[in-house]
Structures are given as structure tokens and as C-alpha cells.
Short mmCIF file of C-alpha atoms in Angstrom, two decimals:
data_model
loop_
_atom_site.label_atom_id
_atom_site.label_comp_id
_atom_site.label_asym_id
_atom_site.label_seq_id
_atom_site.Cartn_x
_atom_site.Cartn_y
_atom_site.Cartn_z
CA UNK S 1 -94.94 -18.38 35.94
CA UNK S 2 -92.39 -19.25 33.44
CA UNK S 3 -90.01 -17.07 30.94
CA UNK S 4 -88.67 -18.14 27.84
CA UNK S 5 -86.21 -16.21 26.21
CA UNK S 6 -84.22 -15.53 22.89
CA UNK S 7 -81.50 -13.32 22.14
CA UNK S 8 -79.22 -11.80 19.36
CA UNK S 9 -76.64 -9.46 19.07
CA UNK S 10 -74.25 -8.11 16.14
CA UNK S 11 -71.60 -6.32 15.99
CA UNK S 12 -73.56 -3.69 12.95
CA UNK S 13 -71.52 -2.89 10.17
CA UNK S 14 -69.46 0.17 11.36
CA UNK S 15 -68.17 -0.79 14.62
CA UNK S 16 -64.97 -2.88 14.60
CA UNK S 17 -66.34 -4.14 18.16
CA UNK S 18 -69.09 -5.35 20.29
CA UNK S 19 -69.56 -2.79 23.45
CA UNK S 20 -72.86 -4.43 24.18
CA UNK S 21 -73.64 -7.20 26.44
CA UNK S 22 -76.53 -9.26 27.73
CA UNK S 23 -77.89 -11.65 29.84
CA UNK S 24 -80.59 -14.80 29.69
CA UNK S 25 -80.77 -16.73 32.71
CA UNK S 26 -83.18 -18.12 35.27
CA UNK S 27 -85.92 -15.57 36.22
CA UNK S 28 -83.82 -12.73 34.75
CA UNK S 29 -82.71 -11.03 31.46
CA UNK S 30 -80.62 -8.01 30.63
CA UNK S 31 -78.93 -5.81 28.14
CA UNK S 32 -76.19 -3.59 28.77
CA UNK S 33 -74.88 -1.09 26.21
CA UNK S 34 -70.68 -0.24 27.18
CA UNK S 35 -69.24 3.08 26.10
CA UNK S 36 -65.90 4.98 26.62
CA UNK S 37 -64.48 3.94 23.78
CA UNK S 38 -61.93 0.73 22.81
CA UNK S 39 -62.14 -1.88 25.31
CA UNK S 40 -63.54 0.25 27.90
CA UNK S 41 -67.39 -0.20 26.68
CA UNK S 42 -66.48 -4.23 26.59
CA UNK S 43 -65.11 -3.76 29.93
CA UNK S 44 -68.31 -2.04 31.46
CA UNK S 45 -71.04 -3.99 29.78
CA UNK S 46 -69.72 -7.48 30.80
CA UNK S 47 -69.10 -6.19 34.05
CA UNK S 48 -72.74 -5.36 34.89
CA UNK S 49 -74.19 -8.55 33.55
CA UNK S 50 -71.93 -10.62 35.44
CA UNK S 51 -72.80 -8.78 38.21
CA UNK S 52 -76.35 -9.24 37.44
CA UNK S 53 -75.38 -13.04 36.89
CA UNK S 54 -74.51 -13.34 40.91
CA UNK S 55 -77.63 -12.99 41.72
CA UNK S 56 -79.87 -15.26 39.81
CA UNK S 57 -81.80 -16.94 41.69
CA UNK S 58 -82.89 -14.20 44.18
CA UNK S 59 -86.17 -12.61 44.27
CA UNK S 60 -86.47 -9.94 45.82
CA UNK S 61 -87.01 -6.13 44.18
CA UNK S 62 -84.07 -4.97 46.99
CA UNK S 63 -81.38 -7.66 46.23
CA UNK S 64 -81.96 -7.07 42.02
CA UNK S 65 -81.59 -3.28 42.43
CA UNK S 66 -78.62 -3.46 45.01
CA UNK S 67 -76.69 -5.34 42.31
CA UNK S 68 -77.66 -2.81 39.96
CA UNK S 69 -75.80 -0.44 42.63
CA UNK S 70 -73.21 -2.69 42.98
CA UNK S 71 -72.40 -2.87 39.24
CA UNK S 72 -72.13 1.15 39.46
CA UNK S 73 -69.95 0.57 42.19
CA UNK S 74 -67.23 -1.84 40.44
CA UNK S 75 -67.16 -0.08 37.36
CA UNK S 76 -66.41 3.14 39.11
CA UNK S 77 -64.00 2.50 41.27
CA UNK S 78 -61.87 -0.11 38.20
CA UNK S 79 -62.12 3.16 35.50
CA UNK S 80 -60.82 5.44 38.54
CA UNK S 81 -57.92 2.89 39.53
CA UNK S 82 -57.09 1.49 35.22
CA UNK S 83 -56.22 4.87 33.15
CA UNK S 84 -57.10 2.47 30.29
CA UNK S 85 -60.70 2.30 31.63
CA UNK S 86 -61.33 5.41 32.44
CA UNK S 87 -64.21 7.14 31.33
CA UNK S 88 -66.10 3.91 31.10
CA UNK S 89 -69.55 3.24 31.67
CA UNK S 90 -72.53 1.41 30.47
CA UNK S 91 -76.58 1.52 30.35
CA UNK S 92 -78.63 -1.41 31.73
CA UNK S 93 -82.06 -2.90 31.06
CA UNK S 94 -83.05 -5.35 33.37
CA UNK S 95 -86.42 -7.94 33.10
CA UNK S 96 -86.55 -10.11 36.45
CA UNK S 97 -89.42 -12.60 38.11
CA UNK S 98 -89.50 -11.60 41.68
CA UNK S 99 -92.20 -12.39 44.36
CA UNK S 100 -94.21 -9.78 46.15
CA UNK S 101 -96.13 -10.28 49.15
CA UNK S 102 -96.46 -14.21 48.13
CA UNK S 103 -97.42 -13.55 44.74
CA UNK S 104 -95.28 -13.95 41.25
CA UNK S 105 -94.27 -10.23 39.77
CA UNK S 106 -92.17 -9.26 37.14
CA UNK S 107 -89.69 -6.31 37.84
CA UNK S 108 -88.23 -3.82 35.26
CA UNK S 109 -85.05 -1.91 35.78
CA UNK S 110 -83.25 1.21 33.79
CA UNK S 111 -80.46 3.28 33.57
CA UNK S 112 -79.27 4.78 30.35
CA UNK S 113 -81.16 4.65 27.32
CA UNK S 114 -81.25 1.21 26.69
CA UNK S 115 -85.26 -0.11 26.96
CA UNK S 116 -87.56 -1.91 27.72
CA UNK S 117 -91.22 -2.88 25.38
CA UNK S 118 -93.69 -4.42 26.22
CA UNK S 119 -96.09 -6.01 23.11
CA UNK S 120 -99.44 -7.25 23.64
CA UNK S 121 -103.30 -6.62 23.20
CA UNK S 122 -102.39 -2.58 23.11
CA UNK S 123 -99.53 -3.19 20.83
CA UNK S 124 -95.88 -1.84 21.66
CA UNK S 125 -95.41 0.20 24.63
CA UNK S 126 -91.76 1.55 25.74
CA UNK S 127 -91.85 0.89 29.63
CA UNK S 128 -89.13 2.72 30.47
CA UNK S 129 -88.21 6.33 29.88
CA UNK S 130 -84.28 6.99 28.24
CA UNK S 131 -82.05 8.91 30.65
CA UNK S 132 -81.16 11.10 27.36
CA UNK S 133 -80.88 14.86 26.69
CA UNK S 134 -82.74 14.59 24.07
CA UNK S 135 -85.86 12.50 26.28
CA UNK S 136 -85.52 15.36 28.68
CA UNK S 137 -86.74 17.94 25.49
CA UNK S 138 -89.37 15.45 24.10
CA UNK S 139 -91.05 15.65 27.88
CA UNK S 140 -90.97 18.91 28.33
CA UNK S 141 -92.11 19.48 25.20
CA UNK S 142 -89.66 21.46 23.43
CA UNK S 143 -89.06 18.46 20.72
CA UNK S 144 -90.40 16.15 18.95
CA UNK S 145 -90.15 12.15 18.72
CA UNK S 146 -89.30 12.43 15.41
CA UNK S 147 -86.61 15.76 15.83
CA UNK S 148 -85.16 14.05 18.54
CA UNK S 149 -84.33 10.54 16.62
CA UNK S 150 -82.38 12.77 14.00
CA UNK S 151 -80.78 15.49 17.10
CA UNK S 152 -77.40 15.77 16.77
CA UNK S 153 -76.83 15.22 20.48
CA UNK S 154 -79.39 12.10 20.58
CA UNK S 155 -76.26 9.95 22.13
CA UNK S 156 -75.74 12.41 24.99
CA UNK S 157 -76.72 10.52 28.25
CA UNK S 158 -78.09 12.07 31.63
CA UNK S 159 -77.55 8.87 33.98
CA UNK S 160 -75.28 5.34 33.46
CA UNK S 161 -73.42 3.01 35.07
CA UNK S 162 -69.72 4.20 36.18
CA UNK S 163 -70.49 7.35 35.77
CA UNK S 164 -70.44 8.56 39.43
CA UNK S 165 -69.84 7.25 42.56
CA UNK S 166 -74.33 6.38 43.26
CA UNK S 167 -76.69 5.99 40.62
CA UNK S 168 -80.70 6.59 40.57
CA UNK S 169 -82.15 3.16 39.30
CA UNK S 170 -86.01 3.33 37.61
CA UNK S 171 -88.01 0.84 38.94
CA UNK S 172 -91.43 -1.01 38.11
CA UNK S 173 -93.25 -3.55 39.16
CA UNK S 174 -95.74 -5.66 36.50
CA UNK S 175 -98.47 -8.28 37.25
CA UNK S 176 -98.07 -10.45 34.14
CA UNK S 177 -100.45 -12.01 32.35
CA UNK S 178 -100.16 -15.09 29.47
CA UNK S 179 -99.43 -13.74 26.14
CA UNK S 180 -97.17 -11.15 27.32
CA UNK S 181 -94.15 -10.30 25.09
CA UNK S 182 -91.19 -7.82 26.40
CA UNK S 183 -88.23 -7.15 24.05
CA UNK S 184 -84.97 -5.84 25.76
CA UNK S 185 -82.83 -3.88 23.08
CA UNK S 186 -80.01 -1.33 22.89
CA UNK S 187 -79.89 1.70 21.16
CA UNK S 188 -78.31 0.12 17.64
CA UNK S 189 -82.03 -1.58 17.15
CA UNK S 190 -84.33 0.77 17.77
CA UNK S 191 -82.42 4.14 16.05
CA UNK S 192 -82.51 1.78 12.81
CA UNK S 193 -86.02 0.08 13.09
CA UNK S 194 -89.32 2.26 13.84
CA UNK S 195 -92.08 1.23 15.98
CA UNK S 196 -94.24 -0.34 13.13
CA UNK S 197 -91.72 -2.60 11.70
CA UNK S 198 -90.57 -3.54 15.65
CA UNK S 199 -94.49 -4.65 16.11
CA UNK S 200 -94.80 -6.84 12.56
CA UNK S 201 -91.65 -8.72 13.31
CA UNK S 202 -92.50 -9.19 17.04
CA UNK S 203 -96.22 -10.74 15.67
CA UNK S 204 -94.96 -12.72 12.91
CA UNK S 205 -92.41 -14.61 14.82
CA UNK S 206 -93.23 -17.56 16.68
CA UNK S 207 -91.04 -17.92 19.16
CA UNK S 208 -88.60 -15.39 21.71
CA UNK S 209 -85.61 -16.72 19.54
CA UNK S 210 -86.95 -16.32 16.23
CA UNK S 211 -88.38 -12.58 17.31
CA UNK S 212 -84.38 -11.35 18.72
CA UNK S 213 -82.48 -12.92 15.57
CA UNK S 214 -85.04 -11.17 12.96
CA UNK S 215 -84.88 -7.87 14.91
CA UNK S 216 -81.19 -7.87 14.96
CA UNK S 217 -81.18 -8.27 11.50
CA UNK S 218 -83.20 -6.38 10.45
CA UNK S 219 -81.73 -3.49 12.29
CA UNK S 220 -78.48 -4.14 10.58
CA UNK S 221 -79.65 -4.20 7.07
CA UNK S 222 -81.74 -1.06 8.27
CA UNK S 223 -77.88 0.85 8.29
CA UNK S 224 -76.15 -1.29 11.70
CA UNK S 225 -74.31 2.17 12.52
CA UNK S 226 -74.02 0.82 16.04
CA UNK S 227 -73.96 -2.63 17.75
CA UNK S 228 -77.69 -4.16 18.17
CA UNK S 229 -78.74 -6.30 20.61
CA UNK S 230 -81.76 -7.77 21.25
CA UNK S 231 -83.74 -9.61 24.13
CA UNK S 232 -87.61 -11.20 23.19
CA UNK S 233 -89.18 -12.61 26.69
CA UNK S 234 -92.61 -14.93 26.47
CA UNK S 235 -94.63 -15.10 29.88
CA UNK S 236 -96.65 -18.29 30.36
CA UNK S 237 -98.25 -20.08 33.43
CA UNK S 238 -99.64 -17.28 35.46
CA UNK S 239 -103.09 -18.63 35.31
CA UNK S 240 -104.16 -15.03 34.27
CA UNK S 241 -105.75 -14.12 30.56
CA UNK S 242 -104.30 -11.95 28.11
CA UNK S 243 -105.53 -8.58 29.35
CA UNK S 244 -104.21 -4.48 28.47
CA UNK S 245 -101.12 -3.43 30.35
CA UNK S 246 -102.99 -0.15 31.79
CA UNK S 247 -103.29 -0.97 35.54
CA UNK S 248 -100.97 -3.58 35.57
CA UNK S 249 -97.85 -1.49 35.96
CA UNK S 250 -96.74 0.33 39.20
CA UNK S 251 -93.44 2.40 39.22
CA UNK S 252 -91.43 2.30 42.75
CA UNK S 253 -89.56 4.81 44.23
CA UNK S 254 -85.67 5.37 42.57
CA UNK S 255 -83.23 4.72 44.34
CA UNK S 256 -79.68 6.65 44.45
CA UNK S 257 -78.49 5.14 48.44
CA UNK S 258 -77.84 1.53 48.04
CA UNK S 259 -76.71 -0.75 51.27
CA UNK S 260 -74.84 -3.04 49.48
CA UNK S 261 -72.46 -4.51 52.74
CA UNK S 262 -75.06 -7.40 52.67
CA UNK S 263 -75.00 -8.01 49.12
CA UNK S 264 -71.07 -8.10 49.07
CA UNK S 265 -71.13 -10.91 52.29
CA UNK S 266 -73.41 -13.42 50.02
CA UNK S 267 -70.89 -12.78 46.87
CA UNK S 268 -68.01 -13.47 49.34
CA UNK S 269 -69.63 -16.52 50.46
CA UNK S 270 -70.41 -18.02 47.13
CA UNK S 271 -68.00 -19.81 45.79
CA UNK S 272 -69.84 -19.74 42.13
CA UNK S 273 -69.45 -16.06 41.82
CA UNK S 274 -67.64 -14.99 38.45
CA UNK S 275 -64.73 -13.58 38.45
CA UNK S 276 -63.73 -10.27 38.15
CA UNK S 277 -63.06 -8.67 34.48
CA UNK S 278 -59.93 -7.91 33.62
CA UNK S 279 -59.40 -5.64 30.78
CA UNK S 280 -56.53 -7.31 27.91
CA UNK S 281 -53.49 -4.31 27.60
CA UNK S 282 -54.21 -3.48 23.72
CA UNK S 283 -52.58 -0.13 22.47
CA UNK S 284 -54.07 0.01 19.27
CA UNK S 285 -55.41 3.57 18.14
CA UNK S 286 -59.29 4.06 19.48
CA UNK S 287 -59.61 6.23 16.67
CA UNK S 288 -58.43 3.39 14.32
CA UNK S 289 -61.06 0.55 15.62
CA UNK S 290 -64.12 1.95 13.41
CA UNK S 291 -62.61 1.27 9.84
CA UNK S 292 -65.86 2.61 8.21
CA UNK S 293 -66.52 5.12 10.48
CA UNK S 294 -65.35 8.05 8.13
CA UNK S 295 -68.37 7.34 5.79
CA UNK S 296 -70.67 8.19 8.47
CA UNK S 297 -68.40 11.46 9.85
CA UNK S 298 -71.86 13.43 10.30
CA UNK S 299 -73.33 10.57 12.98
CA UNK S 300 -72.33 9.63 16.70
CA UNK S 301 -70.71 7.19 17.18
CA UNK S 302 -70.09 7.15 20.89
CA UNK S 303 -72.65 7.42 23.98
CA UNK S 304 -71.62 11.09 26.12
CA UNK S 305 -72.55 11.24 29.53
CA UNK S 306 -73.18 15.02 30.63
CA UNK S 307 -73.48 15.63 34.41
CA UNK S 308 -76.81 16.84 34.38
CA UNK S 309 -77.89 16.06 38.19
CA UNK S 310 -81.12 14.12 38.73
CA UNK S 311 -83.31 17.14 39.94
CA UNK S 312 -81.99 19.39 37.13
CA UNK S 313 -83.29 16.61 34.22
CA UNK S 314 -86.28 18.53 33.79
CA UNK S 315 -85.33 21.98 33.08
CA UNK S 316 -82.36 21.19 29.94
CA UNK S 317 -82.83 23.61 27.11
CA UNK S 318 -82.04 22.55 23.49
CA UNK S 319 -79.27 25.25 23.40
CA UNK S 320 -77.68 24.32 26.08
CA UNK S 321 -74.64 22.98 26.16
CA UNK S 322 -73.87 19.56 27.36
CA UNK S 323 -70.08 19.27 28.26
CA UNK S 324 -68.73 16.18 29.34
CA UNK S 325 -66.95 16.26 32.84
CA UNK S 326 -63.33 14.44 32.70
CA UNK S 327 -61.62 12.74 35.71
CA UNK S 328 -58.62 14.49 36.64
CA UNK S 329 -55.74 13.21 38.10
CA UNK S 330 -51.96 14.68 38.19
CA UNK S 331 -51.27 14.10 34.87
CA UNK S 332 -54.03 16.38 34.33
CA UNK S 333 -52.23 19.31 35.77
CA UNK S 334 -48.91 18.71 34.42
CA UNK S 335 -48.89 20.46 31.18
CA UNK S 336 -50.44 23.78 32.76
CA UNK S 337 -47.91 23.54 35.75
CA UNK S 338 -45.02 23.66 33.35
CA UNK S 339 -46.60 26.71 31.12
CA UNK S 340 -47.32 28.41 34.29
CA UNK S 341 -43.00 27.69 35.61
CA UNK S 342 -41.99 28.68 31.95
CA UNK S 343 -44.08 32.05 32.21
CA UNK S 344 -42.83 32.99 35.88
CA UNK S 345 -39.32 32.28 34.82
CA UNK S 346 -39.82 34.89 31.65
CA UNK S 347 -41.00 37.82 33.64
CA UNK S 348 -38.04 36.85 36.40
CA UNK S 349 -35.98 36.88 33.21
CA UNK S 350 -37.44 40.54 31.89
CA UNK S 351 -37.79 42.22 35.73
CA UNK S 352 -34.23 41.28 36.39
CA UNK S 353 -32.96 42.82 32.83
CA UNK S 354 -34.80 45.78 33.61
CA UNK S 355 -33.44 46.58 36.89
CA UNK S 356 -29.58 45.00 37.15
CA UNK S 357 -29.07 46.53 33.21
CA UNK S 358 -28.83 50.34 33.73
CA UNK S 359 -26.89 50.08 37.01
CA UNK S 360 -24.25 47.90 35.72
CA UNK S 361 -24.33 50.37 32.58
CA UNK S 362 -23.45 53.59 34.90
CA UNK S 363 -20.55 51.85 36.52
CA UNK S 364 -18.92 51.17 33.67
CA UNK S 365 -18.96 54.31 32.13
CA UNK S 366 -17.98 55.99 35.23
CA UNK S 367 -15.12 54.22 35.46
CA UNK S 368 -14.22 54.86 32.01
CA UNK S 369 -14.60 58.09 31.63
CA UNK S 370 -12.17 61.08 32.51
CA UNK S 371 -11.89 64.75 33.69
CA UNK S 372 -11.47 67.66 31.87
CA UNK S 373 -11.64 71.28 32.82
CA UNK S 374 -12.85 73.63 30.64
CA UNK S 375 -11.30 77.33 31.23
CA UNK S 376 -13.89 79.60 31.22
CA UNK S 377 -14.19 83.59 31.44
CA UNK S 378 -16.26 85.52 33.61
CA UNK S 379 -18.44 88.09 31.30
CA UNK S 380 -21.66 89.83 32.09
CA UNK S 381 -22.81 89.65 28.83
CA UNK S 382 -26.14 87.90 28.62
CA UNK S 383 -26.56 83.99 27.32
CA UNK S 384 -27.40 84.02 24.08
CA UNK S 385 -28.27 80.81 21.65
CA UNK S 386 -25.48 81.46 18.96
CA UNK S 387 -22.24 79.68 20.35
CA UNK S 388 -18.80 81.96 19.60
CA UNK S 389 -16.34 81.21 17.87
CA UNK S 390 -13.73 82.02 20.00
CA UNK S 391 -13.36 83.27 23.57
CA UNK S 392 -13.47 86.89 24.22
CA UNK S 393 -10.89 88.86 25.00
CA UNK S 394 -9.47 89.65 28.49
CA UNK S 395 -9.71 93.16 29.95
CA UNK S 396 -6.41 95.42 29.68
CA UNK S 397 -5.95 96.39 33.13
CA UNK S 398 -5.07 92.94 34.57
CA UNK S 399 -3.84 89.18 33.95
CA UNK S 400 -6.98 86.49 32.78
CA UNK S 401 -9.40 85.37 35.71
CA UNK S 402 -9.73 81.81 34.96
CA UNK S 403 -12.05 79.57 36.50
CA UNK S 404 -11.92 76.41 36.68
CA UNK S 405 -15.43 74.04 35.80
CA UNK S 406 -16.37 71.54 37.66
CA UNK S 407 -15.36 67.62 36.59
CA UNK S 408 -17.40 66.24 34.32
CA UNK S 409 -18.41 62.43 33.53
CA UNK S 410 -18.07 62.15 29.65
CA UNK S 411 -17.37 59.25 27.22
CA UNK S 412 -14.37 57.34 26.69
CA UNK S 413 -12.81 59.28 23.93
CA UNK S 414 -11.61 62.85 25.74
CA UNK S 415 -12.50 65.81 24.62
CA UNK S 416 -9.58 68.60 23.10
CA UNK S 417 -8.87 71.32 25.67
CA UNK S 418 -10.02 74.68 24.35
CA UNK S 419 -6.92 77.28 23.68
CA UNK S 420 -6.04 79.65 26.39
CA UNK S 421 -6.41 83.41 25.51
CA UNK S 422 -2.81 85.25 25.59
CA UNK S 423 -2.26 87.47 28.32
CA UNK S 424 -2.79 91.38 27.64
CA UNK S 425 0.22 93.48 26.75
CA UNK S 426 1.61 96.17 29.27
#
């Protein structure tokens, strides 16, 4: 069996970058769509397909999906160690010749919404499903194709690369046939270009080259609001006819539990293995990178990633809503630690007022204040609410019985001493 391939990819005409990335080597194609924003999406994209590069040459289903894993793995662990990277991530498409049970196979891999088609004697077929929230509705029901190419959270992802620690990678396995035609594509072709004018340019062109540079071009003159790439594969030499794709597909089992110790010993040992990517330190404004972006306010413009888990896929509403999930580290809590300091040190601030204030407030004016006593004269005539004018009189038969009142705290200023009564005449 042999595989000829051509690719394209463009930039579109809104992005000020290229997050996508692919792949065209021996026995294996791919397409990887970054996101996370300036330089991250770069970072992510390349990384998988240069992961995906180590391991030309091998053909077995286990060793092409444990790089898959192993991609998840790098990207992961750089965005969680680079605060420049992190949030990254990526979707992958993956089109590989493998050999099962002694027999040539071709093997298709997903994660993310990249996809892959398949066009022959039954036209286009998508072979693999989108790991979108808005795929999730379609299946269930609960949308339509067509509502879900113009949802306003089509761009919000359910599974990619980076993302999390493991990964669940689709799997199937084709028996090809001669005449069989599979495009690879990110998202930025096929939101611009629908299925009929995908299957005219994918019959009038020629050859795999011809097919990917027409697509791509297309795509962009259809709008380019994202980058497009695309990936056209011819199969030849299997010695089988041209025959419908029913029957000849198989899906395996996804995987999430990768072991990829062995994997990791053959990349230490081979001294061709690429090396590592290293993200360039640019501080230019993310928000600044897609000049034209403004003119297209009301579209995404960035893949989302909402931690959906695996088993929960199938029961998303189309209300419900899809929050992405930060990593936090310390910086994270520094701004709420210092509210929460500032707001303890207030209510120190007001208990200690509220307490300390009248005490101190007593002692002062007790210190301040002097004593006075009041003569007074004892009468048996009832209280009453009119205050006298002036003291009654003493009785006739004896001197004034004054007594004294007892000290009293008053203000500063001291009050006059009321007159003393004369003393009754013989």
C-alpha cells in the first residue's frame, strides 16, 4: 500500500498567526489545531506533531496512540511549569498505515474537533466525531447541523491535548481500498466551506496537492476567520477495488491509561528525535495580535475547553453553562489574601474603637471634674414637677438642719453654690 499526500495551510485573513500545525511523512499524516492564545497555540500544535514525527516508521495501533498520550503528556506538564504557556492545548487528527495481524490497515486518530473525511464511491463521510459542545447537542438531538455551525458556543471543546493530565483518544481501524481519498482539516476549512463545495473540489482535483491548496483557498476567500489547514491522502497498491466504506471501518476501544515508560526508552535511545520546543519570550499584547479581529466582535475567535468529563458528554444541555476551569497557582490567591488581611484589620480597627473609646472617655472626665455640695432642707412636703425659686424657709423654733448631698461627678466648669437661708430671729 502506498500514500501520497498534499498539504496547505494559511494563516486566514483575521488571525495575525498560525496556531495550526501538520504533518506529512512516511506512513503517517496529521493536523493539529493550537489554542490558548499568542504563542501558546504555536507552542502546542508543533509540539504534538513533532511528537507524532518520533515515531514514523512504527506500525503498530499501540505505539501511534501512546504518542498521542505522550503529546498530552509534554504539553501538560510545559503549560503547568511556563506561566506563558499556560492554558495551552491543541486538537489532533491523525491518518497512519499500520499492520494488523500481517495485513496492511490504515488507522485514524481524534481528539478535539479537528477531522477526519473520507471521499469515495459514497461521497464525503466525516470519520470522526468532534469532541465539541455543540456535537454533544447535535447527537442527542437537541440541535441541528445547521444551528450548531452558527451556535455561539460552536468553539467550546469537551476533550484536547494539554488539557488534563490523561486524555481519551478515538480510535479506528480501516481496510483500504484503491481510489480512496481522506482529507485531514482543521476547523478554519470546514466552518467556511460546506460539504458540497468540499466534495466538487476534492473530485475535480487531480492530485492530493492540488486538492489541499484549492481547499485552503477556497476556505479563505469563503471569510478565513480562522487559520485553515488542510491534509488530501491518495491510497494506491492494496490490490483491492474501489468498493463503499460501510464494513470497512471498525472503531477500537478509547483509551484514557497510556504506558508510555516504553515509548520514552526508544525516544531516549534515538538520537534523531527532535528537539524539544521552546517557546520565544514575546510580551506583546494577546489582545493586540488579531488586528482585524474587531470587525468580526460577534464571532469566536479562540477554541474553550470546558471540563465536561468523558461519561458526562452525553447528557450537556444547550443552557448549560460551559465555564472554563483555570490553573491556579499562588498568584492566584494573592489578591483575595490581601482583601481578606485589609478586611480583618478594619473590624480590629472598629472592635477596638468601640471598646478602648468610652473607658478612656470616663477617666478623663473623672479626673476632671470636681465636688460640690449642695445644701439642702429637710421638708415633708411632697415632690412636685415645678422647681422653686428659692429655698423655703427654716422653722422658728431652732437653727437650719443642713444636710449635706452626696459628691457628685459633673463637668469641668463648676457649678455656683446655692445661697444659704439666714438663720431665724430670736
Amino acid at each position: 500500500m502506498e500514500l501520497s499526500a498534499g498539504s496547505a495551510t494559511l494563516v486566514g485573513r483575521v488571525r495575525a498567526a498560525n496556531e495550526d500545525a501538520f504533518l506529512v511523512a512516511d506512513g503517517i499524516v496529521a493536523v493539529a489545531d493550537g489554542m490558548g492564545g499568542h504563542l501558546a497555540g504555536e507552542v502546542a500544535s508543533a509540539d504534538t506533531v513533532e511528537t507524532l514525527g518520533a515515531v514514523v516508521g512504527m506500525r503498530a495501533v499501540e505505539e501511534l496512540v501512546g504518542a498521542v498520550h505522550l503529546a498530552n503528556r509534554r504539553i501538560h506538564d510545559r503549560a503547568a511549569e511556563n506561566d506563558e504557556l499556560r492554558g495551552m492545548g491543541t486538537t489532533v487528527c491523525v491518518l497512519a498505515q499500520v499492520s494488523d495481524e500481517g495485513s496492511d490497515r490504515l488507522v485514524v486518530l481524534n481528539v478535539g474537533d479537528s477531522r477526519v473525511y473520507h471521499y469515495g464511491s459514497d461521497g464525503l463521510e466525516q470519520l470522526t466525531e468532534d469532541h465539541s459542545l455543540v456535537e454533544v447537542l447535535v447527537r442527542e438531538g437537541r440541535l441541528t447541523p445547521e444551528e450548531a455551525a452558527v451556535h455561539p458556543q460552536r468553539n467550546v471543546l469537551t476533550r484536547a491535548l494539554g488539557v488534563d493530565a490523561l486524555v481519551s483518544v478515538d480510535a479506528w481501524m480501516i481496510t483500504p481500498c484503491d481510489g480512496d481519498r481522506f482529507l485531514l482539516c482543521s476547523d478554519g476549512l470546514f466552518n467556511e466551506l460546506e460539504d458540497a463545495r468540499i466534495v466538487e473540489i476534492l473530485k475535480e482535483a487531480a492530485d492530493p496537492e492540488t486538492a489541499a491548496k484549492l481547499l485552503a483557498n477556497r476556505a479563505e476567500d469563503a471569510g478565513g476567520r480562522d487559520n485553515i489547514t488542510a491534509v488530501v491522502v491518495d491510497v494506491t497498491g492494496t490490490d483491492q477495488a474501489a468498493a463503499s466504506l460501510s464494513g470497512r471501518v471498525r472503531r477500537l476501544p478509547s483509551t484514557k491509561i497510556a504506558d508510555l515508560s516504553d515509548l520514552d526508552e526508544r525516544r531516549a535511545n534515538d538520537t534523531a528525535s527532535l528537539p524539544p520546543v521552546v517557546a520565544p519570550l514575546v510580551h506583546d499584547d494577546p489582545a493586540a495580535a488579531d488586528a482585524n479581529s474587531t470587525a468580526l466582535a460577534d464571532e469566536p475567535t479562540t477554541d474553550e475547553v470546558a471540563q465536561i468529563p468523558l461519561e458526562a458528554e452525553q447528557s450537556v444541555g444547550p443552557d448549560d453553562l460551559v465555564q472554563v476551569t483555570p490553573r491556579r497557582t499562588w498568584r492566584f490567591w494573592v489578591f483575595p489574601a490581601a482583601v481578606a488581611a485589609i478586611v480583618l484589620v478594619g473590624i480590629a480597627v472598629i472592635v477596638v474603637g468601640v471598646v478602648v473609646r468610652p473607658t478612656a472617655t470616663t477617666t478623663t472626665t473623672s479626673s476632671t471634674s470636681t465636688s460640690t455640695t449642695l445644701p439642702t432642707t429637710t421638708s415633708t412636703t411632697p415632690l412636685s414637677t415645678t422647681i422653686p425659686t428659692s429655698l423655703p424657709t427654716a422653722p422658728a423654733t431652732g437653727p437650719t438642719s443642713v444636710k449635706p448631698t452626696p459628691t457628685t461627678a459633673v463637668s469641668s466648669a463648676p457649678r455656683p453654690a446655692a445661697p444659704v437661708p439666714p438663720a431665724a430671729g430670736p
